[in-house]
Amino acid sequence: MQLLLALVSGGYAVGAALNWGSEEVAEIMGDFGLSAAGLLAAVSCYSYARAIDSRERPAWLLFAFSSLMGASGNAVWGWYEVVLGQAVPKPSLADFAFLCFAPPAIVGLLVLAKRPVTRAGWVCLGLDSWLIGGSLLTLSWSLALAHAARTAQSGAPGSVPRAALSLAYPLLDIALVSMVLVLHFRRSETNRSAVNTAIAALALTVLSDALFTSPLLSAEYQSGQLLDAGWFAGSLLLAYAPWGARRHHPAPEPAGPRRVERPHSRPITGSLPALTPYLAAAVCTLGILYNVVDGRKVDRVVVFTGCTVVLALVIRQGIMLLDNIALTQELAQKENHFRSLVQGSSDVIMIAAPTGTLRYVSPAAAGVYGREAEELVGTELATLIHPDDLGRVVHEVRRFLAAAPAEEPTTRIECRFKSGGGEWLNVESTVNRHQGGLILNSRDVTERVRLQAQLQHSAEHDPLTDLPNRALFTRRVRQALTGRRAGDHSSAVLFIDLDGFKAVNDTIGHQAGDELLVEAARRLQDSVRAGDTAARLGGDEFAALILGDGSRDRSAREYQVHEIADRLRTTLSQPYRIAGSEVRVAASIGVAFADPGITPSDLMRNADLAMYRAKAAGKDRVELYAPQMQAEVVRKAELAGRLRTALHEGEFALLHQPVVSLATGEVSAVAAQARWRSAQGILFTPAEFLRVAEYSEGAATGPQTPPGFAAGSSTRGAELGRWLLEQAVEQAADRHRAGHDVPVAVRMTAQRLLDRAVPLGSVEALLTRHGLPSGALVLELAVSDPRVPFDDLERRLTALHRLGVGIALDGFGSGYAAISALRRLPVDMLKLDRGLVEGVVESARLHKITAGLLRIANDLGMQSVADGVDLPEQVTALRAMGCTHGQGMAFSGPLDEYRLRRALVRGTFPVPGGTAQPALAGGSPGGSMAIRRGSHNETPVPPT
């Protein structure tokens, strides 16, 4: 569009310079060509005014009317010259139309001008307009207009209208030029490109009018001359003004960081509005000097106009002086206000030059930094920042200054700042831009940083031992497996458990236990290397991360780590001096290596499994993780799941094995046993299931329980024990009602009997519900855990014993605390462990041990039962040693209910070697396993 506009205007100028080739074409182009250009400008401005909806619409409508008047004047001019072929009369309708061109344009420029806010601003706008217009009027009057005025006073025919027209054109042009100049310095920022183009178009039109009204050209002007090219170009430029500006919006900037160009200062351009009144006065002075130098008499119009211009300048200067005084007072008030805010603020406000030198520091620096503000002024900011933080701060400042101010007006920087006492303070600063430099609003956050560090430390460390806790230890393990150590598979994790720690808590108190843990943590921390990590995972469990040395020799690395672990075990197992007494605990340690591809959780799980294996293998030892450990845990979990499924789907059956008198062969009791019924209906001896159930009820509650197994397995073992007891009591009650008065023996662990999850009167309620008489139930008690509270167990068994429940001590000769159980618990009978019975014939040593145990039972007046009597030779030997009853394949295997009742009808089993009396007195020579109440109390045992 701009190129097309230049080509059309240039073509018109070239044609006008060549007089269009003929006088007729020159008249047509000079009249109707200008009319068409004016009409185009009128239509363009009108269409733009219809398209917009803002305060600019009236201005563009006025520009459209002004252009229409110019087009009409040229059309009338062409009507006379081209159509009628005669000279244009003066005055004529064309003159009226031309005179109507300037007023709408002047008003339109006033609409576009930036409106003053105050009344004084409106007065200054009027004064500025008169200063420009008056000065131009003075100069024009001195040059040309005075001649036109004298012509009008001569009284010649037609001289007055012609003089009036001669004066009207330049006066209106002067007014239009004044508004153009005023608007140039006071234009609004809205649609600035369109306004500038319109101003340029009107300025070009006014210039052509000024040339037309000059005495040199007005007498010889003819249509189609080069002067018409100025009017033509002005009309086209006004037509282009609104639409060209809308078509050439700047393209949006691409996203992302961009370089910010600093605005170049233009002091001369910025000072032109202030110099305008003085320039106008200078022009007016030149007009007066022209008359004086030329020897002419000073015209009254020039004197009057010059005086009004000087008066307007004085008034304007007075208004400006009052405004300056008001602004100075307001500025002083604001400065005092902000100075009070800055000096009274607890934050330190600093202004740094682009070079980094501090130009201003608020007085708060004395209280915050311990340094006077005057001392800091002139100091390089970089010298006050900690060297470790300087690089980060410089990088952030450069990034901030390179960013766009509109997108990131401020930034926040935290660093250490040197105080007057020489210590480093943690300072948080809000940074803003200021004349190429920075404004820093800083505050001391040392206490907050210290508190955050303390909270972070508390969240990552054990409160008792101050060792890293599980969360921090896990993160350290993850760091050892990733990053630059990702390829080093020689790192190892050690899980450590203190054996016997619970006994310390139970015997000498929890305070002593805490002191032991603190001392153990200190020993562990002192024993690991500087780069390794020692942690407390909870309770009496500790861990250590031994970082690898990059060695690829796995065996050598295992040997080295095993030595470290064994040294830790020895150190932790040394006696502790707690509360004035010597305390001993041992350490079980599991070791796992960082195999390729292993995750932190898997590595820690492997070390945990190895530690539990160390405890299960006898404690106070070191075990290296092997893959079969995890496989064993998975297998036990699967077996436990199958056990639960079998319980819920009724796949277990209850069998009974007869307990036979070794003297007479009579059935004196039956031992209840569970069997698993397969999908094909075949009964199996589920050794694995029974071991899982036994492990769940007993060892699973102890420290040897593998992780993730104890809770679920204990629940399933309890379910199996509950089912076994209920089924045994129910079937025993049915047999008693059928006339078979044989007691039923049910094996139960001490942990199960004292389980708080089981109601206290569950056994009593079960006997009452099924109507089982007194003496018909025998509980075979297994005491295998040293942590069983004997006081609670004694009270529970005494209560059951009063109801007629028999108590048998199961596994006698192999279990824990047999002597303590005999001394404190109301035991009626002893059941020899199967391990003693199996070798009683072959091993003379076992023969003597078994005979001694049977002698103890006989001396206490208790019955004895040998479990696992499978061979006739065992029957003969046990009977000779004084054993009263036996249970095993030498008599019968486990029987279902039908076969059991047939055996009970028969009543006896053949005894190898025939009927014989026991070698030792006591016991029950035959018949039922009667419960002998009071025997425990009647035979006192010396305290052990």
PDB file of N, CA and C in Angstrom, residues 79-132:
ATOM      1  N   TRP A  79     -16.062  22.624 -12.597  1.00  0.00           N
ATOM      2  CA  TRP A  79     -17.297  22.922 -13.331  1.00  0.00           C
ATOM      3  C   TRP A  79     -17.145  24.209 -14.122  1.00  0.00           C
ATOM      4  N   TYR A  80     -16.526  25.213 -13.473  1.00  0.00           N
ATOM      5  CA  TYR A  80     -16.342  26.468 -14.191  1.00  0.00           C
ATOM      6  C   TYR A  80     -15.294  26.326 -15.282  1.00  0.00           C
ATOM      7  N   GLU A  81     -14.134  25.747 -14.953  1.00  0.00           N
ATOM      8  CA  GLU A  81     -13.025  25.734 -15.898  1.00  0.00           C
ATOM      9  C   GLU A  81     -13.198  24.702 -16.999  1.00  0.00           C
ATOM     10  N   VAL A  82     -13.654  23.535 -16.686  1.00  0.00           N
ATOM     11  CA  VAL A  82     -13.682  22.450 -17.665  1.00  0.00           C
ATOM     12  C   VAL A  82     -15.023  22.394 -18.373  1.00  0.00           C
ATOM     13  N   VAL A  83     -16.119  22.440 -17.622  1.00  0.00           N
ATOM     14  CA  VAL A  83     -17.443  22.270 -18.232  1.00  0.00           C
ATOM     15  C   VAL A  83     -17.896  23.573 -18.892  1.00  0.00           C
ATOM     16  N   LEU A  84     -17.867  24.683 -18.134  1.00  0.00           N
ATOM     17  CA  LEU A  84     -18.363  25.944 -18.677  1.00  0.00           C
ATOM     18  C   LEU A  84     -17.309  26.678 -19.503  1.00  0.00           C
ATOM     19  N   GLY A  85     -15.996  26.321 -19.228  1.00  0.00           N
ATOM     20  CA  GLY A  85     -14.931  26.940 -19.997  1.00  0.00           C
ATOM     21  C   GLY A  85     -14.738  28.400 -19.692  1.00  0.00           C
ATOM     22  N   GLN A  86     -14.978  28.824 -18.456  1.00  0.00           N
ATOM     23  CA  GLN A  86     -14.803  30.212 -18.075  1.00  0.00           C
ATOM     24  C   GLN A  86     -14.032  30.288 -16.763  1.00  0.00           C
ATOM     25  N   ALA A  87     -13.554  31.477 -16.476  1.00  0.00           N
ATOM     26  CA  ALA A  87     -12.770  31.669 -15.270  1.00  0.00           C
ATOM     27  C   ALA A  87     -13.669  31.573 -14.049  1.00  0.00           C
ATOM     28  N   VAL A  88     -13.080  31.147 -12.964  1.00  0.00           N
ATOM     29  CA  VAL A  88     -13.837  30.982 -11.707  1.00  0.00           C
ATOM     30  C   VAL A  88     -14.037  32.368 -11.109  1.00  0.00           C
ATOM     31  N   PRO A  89     -15.284  32.729 -10.817  1.00  0.00           N
ATOM     32  CA  PRO A  89     -15.520  34.053 -10.226  1.00  0.00           C
ATOM     33  C   PRO A  89     -15.017  34.112  -8.795  1.00  0.00           C
ATOM     34  N   LYS A  90     -14.684  35.292  -8.316  1.00  0.00           N
ATOM     35  CA  LYS A  90     -14.265  35.498  -6.939  1.00  0.00           C
ATOM     36  C   LYS A  90     -15.119  36.593  -6.326  1.00  0.00           C
ATOM     37  N   PRO A  91     -15.770  36.267  -5.269  1.00  0.00           N
ATOM     38  CA  PRO A  91     -15.874  34.938  -4.624  1.00  0.00           C
ATOM     39  C   PRO A  91     -16.866  34.047  -5.354  1.00  0.00           C
ATOM     40  N   SER A  92     -16.756  32.707  -4.995  1.00  0.00           N
ATOM     41  CA  SER A  92     -17.642  31.701  -5.598  1.00  0.00           C
ATOM     42  C   SER A  92     -17.957  30.624  -4.554  1.00  0.00           C
ATOM     43  N   LEU A  93     -18.792  29.655  -5.003  1.00  0.00           N
ATOM     44  CA  LEU A  93     -19.138  28.536  -4.116  1.00  0.00           C
ATOM     45  C   LEU A  93     -17.906  27.700  -3.784  1.00  0.00           C
ATOM     46  N   ALA A  94     -16.949  27.670  -4.702  1.00  0.00           N
ATOM     47  CA  ALA A  94     -15.726  26.913  -4.426  1.00  0.00           C
ATOM     48  C   ALA A  94     -14.962  27.520  -3.261  1.00  0.00           C
ATOM     49  N   ASP A  95     -14.940  28.872  -3.192  1.00  0.00           N
ATOM     50  CA  ASP A  95     -14.248  29.510  -2.082  1.00  0.00           C
ATOM     51  C   ASP A  95     -14.910  29.145  -0.744  1.00  0.00           C
ATOM     52  N   PHE A  96     -16.256  29.112  -0.735  1.00  0.00           N
ATOM     53  CA  PHE A  96     -16.963  28.733   0.497  1.00  0.00           C
ATOM     54  C   PHE A  96     -16.600  27.312   0.922  1.00  0.00           C
ATOM     55  N   ALA A  97     -16.537  26.416  -0.079  1.00  0.00           N
ATOM     56  CA  ALA A  97     -16.193  25.025   0.250  1.00  0.00           C
ATOM     57  C   ALA A  97     -14.766  24.924   0.773  1.00  0.00           C
ATOM     58  N   PHE A  98     -13.839  25.675   0.135  1.00  0.00           N
ATOM     59  CA  PHE A  98     -12.450  25.626   0.607  1.00  0.00           C
ATOM     60  C   PHE A  98     -12.315  26.204   2.020  1.00  0.00           C
ATOM     61  N   LEU A  99     -13.101  27.290   2.303  1.00  0.00           N
ATOM     62  CA  LEU A  99     -13.037  27.845   3.648  1.00  0.00           C
ATOM     63  C   LEU A  99     -13.562  26.872   4.699  1.00  0.00           C
ATOM     64  N   CYS A 100     -14.477  25.966   4.298  1.00  0.00           N
ATOM     65  CA  CYS A 100     -15.022  24.963   5.242  1.00  0.00           C
ATOM     66  C   CYS A 100     -14.098  23.764   5.418  1.00  0.00           C
ATOM     67  N   PHE A 101     -12.956  23.757   4.745  1.00  0.00           N
ATOM     68  CA  PHE A 101     -12.029  22.638   4.896  1.00  0.00           C
ATOM     69  C   PHE A 101     -11.295  22.686   6.240  1.00  0.00           C
ATOM     70  N   ALA A 102     -10.824  23.860   6.640  1.00  0.00           N
ATOM     71  CA  ALA A 102      -9.965  23.958   7.817  1.00  0.00           C
ATOM     72  C   ALA A 102     -10.701  23.783   9.145  1.00  0.00           C
ATOM     73  N   PRO A 103     -11.887  24.427   9.363  1.00  0.00           N
ATOM     74  CA  PRO A 103     -12.520  24.315  10.694  1.00  0.00           C
ATOM     75  C   PRO A 103     -12.789  22.859  11.138  1.00  0.00           C
ATOM     76  N   PRO A 104     -13.397  21.987  10.310  1.00  0.00           N
ATOM     77  CA  PRO A 104     -13.588  20.601  10.785  1.00  0.00           C
ATOM     78  C   PRO A 104     -12.262  19.906  11.098  1.00  0.00           C
ATOM     79  N   ALA A 105     -11.227  20.173  10.296  1.00  0.00           N
ATOM     80  CA  ALA A 105      -9.932  19.553  10.564  1.00  0.00           C
ATOM     81  C   ALA A 105      -9.361  20.037  11.895  1.00  0.00           C
ATOM     82  N   ILE A 106      -9.540  21.349  12.172  1.00  0.00           N
ATOM     83  CA  ILE A 106      -9.041  21.890  13.442  1.00  0.00           C
ATOM     84  C   ILE A 106      -9.745  21.221  14.626  1.00  0.00           C
ATOM     85  N   VAL A 107     -11.080  21.115  14.537  1.00  0.00           N
ATOM     86  CA  VAL A 107     -11.837  20.477  15.631  1.00  0.00           C
ATOM     87  C   VAL A 107     -11.454  19.004  15.766  1.00  0.00           C
ATOM     88  N   GLY A 108     -11.262  18.353  14.611  1.00  0.00           N
ATOM     89  CA  GLY A 108     -10.849  16.947  14.666  1.00  0.00           C
ATOM     90  C   GLY A 108      -9.507  16.770  15.353  1.00  0.00           C
ATOM     91  N   LEU A 109      -8.582  17.685  15.084  1.00  0.00           N
ATOM     92  CA  LEU A 109      -7.290  17.600  15.766  1.00  0.00           C
ATOM     93  C   LEU A 109      -7.436  17.838  17.268  1.00  0.00           C
ATOM     94  N   LEU A 110      -8.352  18.718  17.655  1.00  0.00           N
ATOM     95  CA  LEU A 110      -8.606  18.929  19.079  1.00  0.00           C
ATOM     96  C   LEU A 110      -9.148  17.665  19.753  1.00  0.00           C
ATOM     97  N   VAL A 111      -9.981  16.938  19.007  1.00  0.00           N
ATOM     98  CA  VAL A 111     -10.523  15.692  19.562  1.00  0.00           C
ATOM     99  C   VAL A 111      -9.413  14.667  19.770  1.00  0.00           C
ATOM    100  N   LEU A 112      -8.476  14.602  18.821  1.00  0.00           N
ATOM    101  CA  LEU A 112      -7.392  13.637  18.927  1.00  0.00           C
ATOM    102  C   LEU A 112      -6.343  14.036  19.945  1.00  0.00           C
ATOM    103  N   ALA A 113      -6.321  15.325  20.303  1.00  0.00           N
ATOM    104  CA  ALA A 113      -5.291  15.788  21.223  1.00  0.00           C
ATOM    105  C   ALA A 113      -5.484  15.150  22.591  1.00  0.00           C
ATOM    106  N   LYS A 114      -4.396  15.015  23.331  1.00  0.00           N
ATOM    107  CA  LYS A 114      -4.436  14.467  24.688  1.00  0.00           C
ATOM    108  C   LYS A 114      -5.074  15.506  25.590  1.00  0.00           C
ATOM    109  N   ARG A 115      -6.203  15.132  26.162  1.00  0.00           N
ATOM    110  CA  ARG A 115      -6.964  16.097  26.938  1.00  0.00           C
ATOM    111  C   ARG A 115      -6.266  16.408  28.260  1.00  0.00           C
ATOM    112  N   PRO A 116      -6.182  17.683  28.599  1.00  0.00           N
ATOM    113  CA  PRO A 116      -5.588  18.033  29.900  1.00  0.00           C
ATOM    114  C   PRO A 116      -6.469  17.524  31.033  1.00  0.00           C
ATOM    115  N   VAL A 117      -5.833  17.297  32.155  1.00  0.00           N
ATOM    116  CA  VAL A 117      -6.555  16.779  33.309  1.00  0.00           C
ATOM    117  C   VAL A 117      -7.110  17.910  34.162  1.00  0.00           C
ATOM    118  N   THR A 118      -6.375  18.979  34.291  1.00  0.00           N
ATOM    119  CA  THR A 118      -6.782  20.080  35.158  1.00  0.00           C
ATOM    120  C   THR A 118      -7.232  21.278  34.321  1.00  0.00           C
ATOM    121  N   ARG A 119      -7.816  22.241  35.038  1.00  0.00           N
ATOM    122  CA  ARG A 119      -8.256  23.476  34.368  1.00  0.00           C
ATOM    123  C   ARG A 119      -7.055  24.266  33.876  1.00  0.00           C
ATOM    124  N   ALA A 120      -5.987  24.253  34.638  1.00  0.00           N
ATOM    125  CA  ALA A 120      -4.779  24.949  34.201  1.00  0.00           C
ATOM    126  C   ALA A 120      -4.230  24.338  32.921  1.00  0.00           C
ATOM    127  N   GLY A 121      -4.403  23.039  32.765  1.00  0.00           N
ATOM    128  CA  GLY A 121      -3.938  22.388  31.542  1.00  0.00           C
ATOM    129  C   GLY A 121      -4.705  22.857  30.324  1.00  0.00           C
ATOM    130  N   TRP A 122      -6.035  23.055  30.483  1.00  0.00           N
ATOM    131  CA  TRP A 122      -6.819  23.585  29.353  1.00  0.00           C
ATOM    132  C   TRP A 122      -6.376  25.015  29.015  1.00  0.00           C
ATOM    133  N   VAL A 123      -6.110  25.791  30.023  1.00  0.00           N
ATOM    134  CA  VAL A 123      -5.662  27.169  29.770  1.00  0.00           C
ATOM    135  C   VAL A 123      -4.330  27.161  29.033  1.00  0.00           C
ATOM    136  N   CYS A 124      -3.420  26.282  29.457  1.00  0.00           N
ATOM    137  CA  CYS A 124      -2.117  26.197  28.795  1.00  0.00           C
ATOM    138  C   CYS A 124      -2.267  25.717  27.356  1.00  0.00           C
ATOM    139  N   LEU A 125      -3.213  24.817  27.107  1.00  0.00           N
ATOM    140  CA  LEU A 125      -3.432  24.365  25.734  1.00  0.00           C
ATOM    141  C   LEU A 125      -3.876  25.532  24.853  1.00  0.00           C
ATOM    142  N   GLY A 126      -4.820  26.351  25.360  1.00  0.00           N
ATOM    143  CA  GLY A 126      -5.257  27.519  24.580  1.00  0.00           C
ATOM    144  C   GLY A 126      -4.147  28.524  24.378  1.00  0.00           C
ATOM    145  N   LEU A 127      -3.364  28.759  25.436  1.00  0.00           N
ATOM    146  CA  LEU A 127      -2.265  29.707  25.316  1.00  0.00           C
ATOM    147  C   LEU A 127      -1.215  29.215  24.326  1.00  0.00           C
ATOM    148  N   ASP A 128      -0.913  27.914  24.349  1.00  0.00           N
ATOM    149  CA  ASP A 128       0.061  27.380  23.395  1.00  0.00           C
ATOM    150  C   ASP A 128      -0.444  27.532  21.965  1.00  0.00           C
ATOM    151  N   SER A 129      -1.727  27.292  21.776  1.00  0.00           N
ATOM    152  CA  SER A 129      -2.292  27.452  20.424  1.00  0.00           C
ATOM    153  C   SER A 129      -2.179  28.907  19.954  1.00  0.00           C
ATOM    154  N   TRP A 130      -2.481  29.840  20.863  1.00  0.00           N
ATOM    155  CA  TRP A 130      -2.396  31.239  20.461  1.00  0.00           C
ATOM    156  C   TRP A 130      -0.941  31.675  20.269  1.00  0.00           C
ATOM    157  N   LEU A 131      -0.031  31.159  21.075  1.00  0.00           N
ATOM    158  CA  LEU A 131       1.369  31.511  20.901  1.00  0.00           C
ATOM    159  C   LEU A 131       1.857  31.096  19.517  1.00  0.00           C
ATOM    160  N   ILE A 132       1.478  29.907  19.084  1.00  0.00           N
ATOM    161  CA  ILE A 132       1.902  29.449  17.757  1.00  0.00           C
ATOM    162  C   ILE A 132       1.162  30.229  16.678  1.00  0.00           C
TER     163      ILE A 132
END
